[in-house]
Amino acid sequence: VNVELPKRTGTVVLAIDTSSSMLAEDAEPTRLDAAKEAARQFVEDQPGTIEIAVVSFGQGGFVTQEPTNVGEELVAAIDRLEPEGGTSLGAGIFAALDLVVEEELPVPGSDLDGDGEPDGESIDPTELDLGFYGSTAIIVFTDGEDTSEVNADEVAALASAAGVKVHTVGLGTEEGTVVEVEGVSQGTALNVDALTEIAEVTGGVYLGDDGGDLAEVYDQVDLRLEVEGDQDEVTALVAGLGVVLLALGAVLSMLFFGRVP
């Protein structure tokens, strides 16, 4: 007798901030290194039925690994990430969302040509038919700083309209620190409020970077359960259970009747 077992399936996109502020050392050894370690931990803890993708974002968002369940490829993509440039939190989430949503996504208000004026359109997500991707989640590892015109809150609203939860993992401290970039010192601090708002808009959760909290992310990633794939052979198990029951019956018969029927 073969029994089909339910398997947890779906897609998770890990969006990792690679901006210069992630060089700050108020997370050990740096914010970026802490983010990469947390991302690797997530990959290692997932079953092979879940596909994972990697997106990096600095001034823009880039897909560095398409969805796969090959752990070695995912870890290699995470290891290759290097810090560079400014931060577009909205572009990072947008790149992650665009990777999984089949419909064309409108870009929320952004200054793509650098003239100081938003080039994108004002978007009402409730008027869009993006489909439903409830078995997809985005986990963003970032300090929450944002230096671009792409509106992260509007991108989060797009994700919500598509049924995609965005979970945010904050790196660094709210007290902040100073980081030196190309000989220039600049202050940088964790923006908890921004990251909390993004998560709440989509029904996701905000977490600090302390390791124990990541278990909550795993529990909150709401993927689907399907009956598919490998079947487990249970004939031997049933037969073994039958033998045990027969033996138990014989023992009880001896106790109550003094004989085995």
mmCIF file of C-alpha atoms in Angstrom:
data_model
loop_
_atom_site.group_PDB
_atom_site.id
_atom_site.type_symbol
_atom_site.label_atom_id
_atom_site.label_comp_id
_atom_site.label_asym_id
_atom_site.label_seq_id
_atom_site.Cartn_x
_atom_site.Cartn_y
_atom_site.Cartn_z
ATOM 1 C CA VAL A 1 0.000 0.000 0.000
ATOM 2 C CA ASN A 2 1.402 3.393 -1.014
ATOM 3 C CA VAL A 3 0.427 6.550 0.875
ATOM 4 C CA GLU A 4 0.959 9.982 -0.691
ATOM 5 C CA LEU A 5 2.280 12.491 1.843
ATOM 6 C CA PRO A 6 1.689 16.268 1.759
ATOM 7 C CA LYS A 7 4.750 18.356 0.935
ATOM 8 C CA ARG A 8 5.380 22.026 1.691
ATOM 9 C CA THR A 9 5.982 23.789 -1.622
ATOM 10 C CA GLY A 10 6.288 27.310 -2.979
ATOM 11 C CA THR A 11 8.827 30.023 -3.705
ATOM 12 C CA VAL A 12 10.784 32.312 -1.395
ATOM 13 C CA VAL A 13 12.798 35.274 -2.691
ATOM 14 C CA LEU A 14 15.665 36.443 -0.484
ATOM 15 C CA ALA A 15 16.270 40.158 -1.164
ATOM 16 C CA ILE A 16 19.600 41.246 0.326
ATOM 17 C CA ASP A 17 20.707 44.865 0.731
ATOM 18 C CA THR A 18 24.218 45.335 -0.706
ATOM 19 C CA SER A 19 24.442 49.116 -0.351
ATOM 20 C CA SER A 20 27.498 50.793 1.189
ATOM 21 C CA SER A 21 25.725 51.330 4.516
ATOM 22 C CA MET A 22 25.742 47.555 4.950
ATOM 23 C CA LEU A 23 29.484 47.848 5.635
ATOM 24 C CA ALA A 24 28.619 49.229 9.086
ATOM 25 C CA GLU A 25 29.877 47.150 12.000
ATOM 26 C CA ASP A 26 26.935 47.547 14.392
ATOM 27 C CA ALA A 27 26.045 43.985 13.386
ATOM 28 C CA GLU A 28 28.876 41.467 13.578
ATOM 29 C CA PRO A 29 31.115 41.401 11.700
ATOM 30 C CA THR A 30 29.231 43.783 9.361
ATOM 31 C CA ARG A 31 25.569 44.241 8.501
ATOM 32 C CA LEU A 32 26.094 42.583 5.108
ATOM 33 C CA ASP A 33 27.986 39.623 6.550
ATOM 34 C CA ALA A 34 25.241 39.122 9.138
ATOM 35 C CA ALA A 35 22.602 39.273 6.392
ATOM 36 C CA LYS A 36 24.470 36.724 4.274
ATOM 37 C CA GLU A 37 24.828 34.347 7.209
ATOM 38 C CA ALA A 38 21.121 34.628 8.027
ATOM 39 C CA ALA A 39 20.245 33.987 4.362
ATOM 40 C CA ARG A 40 22.507 30.938 4.233
ATOM 41 C CA GLN A 41 20.866 29.630 7.408
ATOM 42 C CA PHE A 42 17.442 30.020 5.834
ATOM 43 C CA VAL A 43 18.539 28.089 2.724
ATOM 44 C CA GLU A 44 19.978 25.256 4.799
ATOM 45 C CA ASP A 45 16.792 24.902 6.863
ATOM 46 C CA GLN A 46 14.343 24.596 3.951
ATOM 47 C CA PRO A 47 13.078 21.323 2.448
ATOM 48 C CA GLY A 48 13.962 20.549 -1.171
ATOM 49 C CA THR A 49 10.335 21.098 -2.227
ATOM 50 C CA ILE A 50 10.716 24.861 -1.753
ATOM 51 C CA GLU A 51 12.394 26.907 -4.489
ATOM 52 C CA ILE A 52 14.454 29.918 -3.407
ATOM 53 C CA ALA A 53 15.714 32.884 -5.417
ATOM 54 C CA VAL A 54 18.233 35.596 -4.529
ATOM 55 C CA VAL A 55 17.914 39.311 -5.336
ATOM 56 C CA SER A 56 20.542 41.905 -4.443
ATOM 57 C CA PHE A 57 19.790 45.587 -4.234
ATOM 58 C CA GLY A 58 21.805 48.743 -3.901
ATOM 59 C CA GLN A 59 20.860 51.656 -6.118
ATOM 60 C CA GLY A 60 18.751 49.177 -8.098
ATOM 61 C CA GLY A 61 17.485 45.623 -7.750
ATOM 62 C CA PHE A 62 19.044 42.664 -9.562
ATOM 63 C CA VAL A 63 18.217 38.961 -9.734
ATOM 64 C CA THR A 64 21.419 37.095 -8.872
ATOM 65 C CA GLN A 65 19.868 33.625 -8.691
ATOM 66 C CA GLU A 66 16.690 32.393 -10.339
ATOM 67 C CA PRO A 67 14.407 30.158 -8.235
ATOM 68 C CA THR A 68 16.019 26.793 -7.512
ATOM 69 C CA ASN A 69 16.100 24.123 -4.821
ATOM 70 C CA VAL A 70 19.827 23.452 -5.309
ATOM 71 C CA GLY A 71 21.369 24.638 -2.051
ATOM 72 C CA GLU A 72 24.913 24.883 -3.392
ATOM 73 C CA GLU A 73 23.841 27.322 -6.126
ATOM 74 C CA LEU A 74 21.952 29.476 -3.648
ATOM 75 C CA VAL A 75 24.819 29.612 -1.145
ATOM 76 C CA ALA A 76 27.246 30.503 -3.960
ATOM 77 C CA ALA A 77 24.964 33.344 -5.097
ATOM 78 C CA ILE A 78 24.791 34.665 -1.522
ATOM 79 C CA ASP A 79 28.557 34.389 -1.043
ATOM 80 C CA ARG A 80 29.204 36.464 -4.206
ATOM 81 C CA LEU A 81 27.359 39.535 -2.914
ATOM 82 C CA GLU A 82 29.538 42.612 -2.374
ATOM 83 C CA PRO A 83 28.618 46.090 -1.039
ATOM 84 C CA GLU A 84 28.303 48.951 -3.510
ATOM 85 C CA GLY A 85 26.511 52.297 -3.888
ATOM 86 C CA GLY A 86 23.313 53.759 -2.512
ATOM 87 C CA THR A 87 20.114 52.056 -1.400
ATOM 88 C CA SER A 88 16.820 51.592 -3.191
ATOM 89 C CA LEU A 89 14.703 49.541 -0.821
ATOM 90 C CA GLY A 90 11.713 49.898 -3.124
ATOM 91 C CA ALA A 91 13.688 48.718 -6.166
ATOM 92 C CA GLY A 92 14.868 45.675 -4.240
ATOM 93 C CA ILE A 93 11.371 44.601 -3.264
ATOM 94 C CA PHE A 94 10.119 45.418 -6.767
ATOM 95 C CA ALA A 95 12.786 43.187 -8.382
ATOM 96 C CA ALA A 96 11.835 40.340 -6.048
ATOM 97 C CA LEU A 97 8.119 40.795 -6.766
ATOM 98 C CA ASP A 98 8.663 41.112 -10.525
ATOM 99 C CA LEU A 99 10.513 37.796 -10.466
ATOM 100 C CA VAL A 100 7.428 35.877 -9.354
ATOM 101 C CA VAL A 101 4.429 37.852 -10.670
ATOM 102 C CA GLU A 102 3.587 36.953 -14.251
ATOM 103 C CA GLU A 103 1.681 40.153 -15.048
ATOM 104 C CA GLU A 104 3.614 43.313 -15.947
ATOM 105 C CA LEU A 105 4.087 45.435 -12.849
ATOM 106 C CA PRO A 106 3.791 49.241 -12.941
ATOM 107 C CA VAL A 107 6.773 50.989 -11.340
ATOM 108 C CA PRO A 108 5.679 53.225 -8.438
ATOM 109 C CA GLY A 109 6.760 56.885 -8.416
ATOM 110 C CA SER A 110 10.472 57.000 -9.233
ATOM 111 C CA ASP A 111 13.072 59.402 -10.566
ATOM 112 C CA LEU A 112 14.638 57.235 -13.253
ATOM 113 C CA ASP A 113 16.180 60.061 -15.278
ATOM 114 C CA GLY A 114 17.600 61.935 -12.293
ATOM 115 C CA ASP A 115 15.778 65.225 -12.909
ATOM 116 C CA GLY A 116 14.392 65.357 -9.385
ATOM 117 C CA GLU A 117 10.822 64.582 -10.478
ATOM 118 C CA PRO A 118 9.027 61.243 -10.084
ATOM 119 C CA ASP A 119 8.699 59.506 -13.454
ATOM 120 C CA GLY A 120 6.424 56.663 -12.394
ATOM 121 C CA GLU A 121 2.664 56.691 -12.115
ATOM 122 C CA SER A 122 0.518 56.898 -9.019
ATOM 123 C CA ILE A 123 -0.786 53.373 -8.473
ATOM 124 C CA ASP A 124 -3.967 52.097 -6.883
ATOM 125 C CA PRO A 125 -3.192 48.398 -6.308
ATOM 126 C CA THR A 126 -6.876 47.604 -5.759
ATOM 127 C CA GLU A 127 -7.510 48.398 -9.433
ATOM 128 C CA LEU A 128 -4.877 45.927 -10.669
ATOM 129 C CA ASP A 129 -5.398 42.275 -11.560
ATOM 130 C CA LEU A 130 -2.001 40.796 -10.723
ATOM 131 C CA GLY A 131 -3.145 37.285 -9.857
ATOM 132 C CA PHE A 132 -2.695 35.604 -6.484
ATOM 133 C CA TYR A 133 0.667 34.281 -5.308
ATOM 134 C CA GLY A 134 -0.067 33.232 -1.751
ATOM 135 C CA SER A 135 2.525 30.464 -1.924
ATOM 136 C CA THR A 136 5.282 33.043 -2.504
ATOM 137 C CA ALA A 137 7.081 35.090 0.130
ATOM 138 C CA ILE A 138 9.817 37.731 0.056
ATOM 139 C CA ILE A 139 12.315 38.069 2.890
ATOM 140 C CA VAL A 140 14.251 41.353 2.881
ATOM 141 C CA PHE A 141 17.561 41.622 4.756
ATOM 142 C CA THR A 142 18.401 45.326 5.134
ATOM 143 C CA ASP A 143 19.124 48.240 7.453
ATOM 144 C CA GLY A 144 16.050 50.000 6.056
ATOM 145 C CA GLU A 145 17.867 53.041 4.705
ATOM 146 C CA ASP A 146 16.485 54.314 1.410
ATOM 147 C CA THR A 147 18.135 56.896 -0.845
ATOM 148 C CA SER A 148 16.045 56.496 -4.014
ATOM 149 C CA GLU A 149 12.715 57.762 -5.301
ATOM 150 C CA VAL A 150 11.131 54.316 -5.740
ATOM 151 C CA ASN A 151 8.405 54.304 -3.097
ATOM 152 C CA ALA A 152 8.912 51.184 -0.961
ATOM 153 C CA ASP A 153 5.468 51.512 0.654
ATOM 154 C CA GLU A 154 3.774 51.528 -2.756
ATOM 155 C CA VAL A 155 5.763 48.474 -3.815
ATOM 156 C CA ALA A 156 4.664 46.752 -0.604
ATOM 157 C CA ALA A 157 1.054 47.587 -1.507
ATOM 158 C CA LEU A 158 1.620 45.916 -4.889
ATOM 159 C CA ALA A 159 2.937 42.823 -3.130
ATOM 160 C CA SER A 160 -0.117 42.785 -0.879
ATOM 161 C CA ALA A 161 -2.423 43.016 -3.907
ATOM 162 C CA ALA A 162 -0.701 39.933 -5.344
ATOM 163 C CA GLY A 163 -1.017 38.019 -2.064
ATOM 164 C CA VAL A 164 2.750 38.050 -1.473
ATOM 165 C CA LYS A 165 3.905 38.554 2.117
ATOM 166 C CA VAL A 166 7.065 40.586 2.648
ATOM 167 C CA HIS A 167 9.015 39.761 5.811
ATOM 168 C CA THR A 168 11.753 42.197 6.811
ATOM 169 C CA VAL A 169 14.885 41.389 8.812
ATOM 170 C CA GLY A 170 16.578 44.502 10.204
ATOM 171 C CA LEU A 171 20.384 44.704 10.358
ATOM 172 C CA GLY A 172 22.221 47.158 12.579
ATOM 173 C CA THR A 173 21.116 49.306 15.516
ATOM 174 C CA GLU A 174 18.732 52.226 15.855
ATOM 175 C CA GLU A 175 21.514 54.169 17.610
ATOM 176 C CA GLY A 176 23.502 53.811 14.411
ATOM 177 C CA THR A 177 27.160 54.218 13.657
ATOM 178 C CA VAL A 178 29.530 55.833 11.178
ATOM 179 C CA VAL A 179 30.752 54.055 8.068
ATOM 180 C CA GLU A 180 33.495 55.255 5.732
ATOM 181 C CA VAL A 181 32.729 55.016 2.026
ATOM 182 C CA GLU A 182 35.430 56.038 -0.462
ATOM 183 C CA GLY A 183 37.114 58.199 2.146
ATOM 184 C CA VAL A 184 33.904 59.914 3.242
ATOM 185 C CA SER A 185 32.375 59.244 6.671
ATOM 186 C CA GLN A 186 28.603 59.024 6.842
ATOM 187 C CA GLY A 187 26.138 58.231 9.604
ATOM 188 C CA THR A 188 23.843 55.267 9.217
ATOM 189 C CA ALA A 189 21.170 53.694 11.428
ATOM 190 C CA LEU A 190 18.590 50.918 11.334
ATOM 191 C CA ASN A 191 15.149 52.201 10.285
ATOM 192 C CA VAL A 192 12.808 49.943 12.250
ATOM 193 C CA ASP A 193 9.680 52.003 11.532
ATOM 194 C CA ALA A 194 10.058 51.746 7.748
ATOM 195 C CA LEU A 195 10.699 48.011 7.830
ATOM 196 C CA THR A 196 7.829 47.361 10.221
ATOM 197 C CA GLU A 197 5.412 49.294 8.011
ATOM 198 C CA ILE A 198 6.465 47.396 4.878
ATOM 199 C CA ALA A 199 5.944 44.056 6.601
ATOM 200 C CA GLU A 200 2.587 45.009 8.111
ATOM 201 C CA VAL A 201 1.200 46.266 4.785
ATOM 202 C CA THR A 202 1.671 42.781 3.324
ATOM 203 C CA GLY A 203 0.739 40.721 6.374
ATOM 204 C CA GLY A 204 4.381 39.834 6.986
ATOM 205 C CA VAL A 205 6.505 40.265 10.108
ATOM 206 C CA TYR A 206 9.456 42.461 11.062
ATOM 207 C CA LEU A 207 12.335 40.822 12.913
ATOM 208 C CA GLY A 208 15.598 42.020 14.383
ATOM 209 C CA ASP A 209 18.844 40.370 13.300
ATOM 210 C CA ASP A 210 19.349 38.248 16.437
ATOM 211 C CA GLY A 211 19.525 34.640 15.347
ATOM 212 C CA GLY A 212 16.689 33.220 17.427
ATOM 213 C CA ASP A 213 14.123 35.393 15.657
ATOM 214 C CA LEU A 214 14.745 33.759 12.283
ATOM 215 C CA ALA A 215 12.779 30.704 13.388
ATOM 216 C CA GLU A 216 9.714 32.956 13.409
ATOM 217 C CA VAL A 217 10.362 33.863 9.771
ATOM 218 C CA TYR A 218 10.382 30.178 8.876
ATOM 219 C CA ASP A 219 7.020 29.719 10.615
ATOM 220 C CA GLN A 220 5.515 32.814 9.004
ATOM 221 C CA VAL A 221 6.434 31.865 5.422
ATOM 222 C CA ASP A 222 2.959 30.728 4.419
ATOM 223 C CA LEU A 223 3.518 28.286 1.574
ATOM 224 C CA ARG A 224 1.114 25.690 0.249
ATOM 225 C CA LEU A 225 0.835 22.019 1.130
ATOM 226 C CA GLU A 226 0.380 19.672 -1.812
ATOM 227 C CA VAL A 227 0.024 15.928 -2.132
ATOM 228 C CA GLU A 228 2.663 15.147 -4.716
ATOM 229 C CA GLY A 229 6.069 13.646 -5.369
ATOM 230 C CA ASP A 230 7.434 10.563 -3.650
ATOM 231 C CA GLN A 231 5.201 7.936 -2.146
ATOM 232 C CA ASP A 232 6.079 6.122 1.055
ATOM 233 C CA GLU A 233 5.680 2.334 1.180
ATOM 234 C CA VAL A 234 3.666 1.398 4.263
ATOM 235 C CA THR A 235 2.903 -2.296 3.581
ATOM 236 C CA ALA A 236 5.694 -3.492 5.862
ATOM 237 C CA LEU A 237 4.544 -1.097 8.560
ATOM 238 C CA VAL A 238 0.966 -2.381 8.402
ATOM 239 C CA ALA A 239 2.140 -6.006 8.425
ATOM 240 C CA GLY A 240 4.382 -5.347 11.423
ATOM 241 C CA LEU A 241 1.522 -3.714 13.286
ATOM 242 C CA GLY A 242 -0.617 -6.766 12.560
ATOM 243 C CA VAL A 243 1.972 -9.098 14.088
ATOM 244 C CA VAL A 244 2.140 -6.947 17.208
ATOM 245 C CA LEU A 245 -1.655 -7.019 17.601
ATOM 246 C CA LEU A 246 -1.770 -10.812 17.183
ATOM 247 C CA ALA A 247 0.904 -11.260 19.849
ATOM 248 C CA LEU A 248 -0.938 -8.929 22.185
ATOM 249 C CA GLY A 249 -4.137 -10.893 21.622
ATOM 250 C CA ALA A 250 -2.388 -14.153 22.488
ATOM 251 C CA VAL A 251 -1.032 -12.711 25.740
ATOM 252 C CA LEU A 252 -4.460 -11.433 26.781
ATOM 253 C CA SER A 253 -6.057 -14.786 25.949
ATOM 254 C CA MET A 254 -3.574 -16.621 28.182
ATOM 255 C CA LEU A 255 -4.261 -14.178 31.023
ATOM 256 C CA PHE A 256 -8.028 -14.415 30.875
ATOM 257 C CA PHE A 257 -8.720 -17.922 29.500
ATOM 258 C CA GLY A 258 -5.514 -19.870 30.207
ATOM 259 C CA ARG A 259 -5.089 -20.824 26.552
ATOM 260 C CA VAL A 260 -4.319 -19.426 23.108
ATOM 261 C CA PRO A 261 -7.225 -19.863 20.670
#
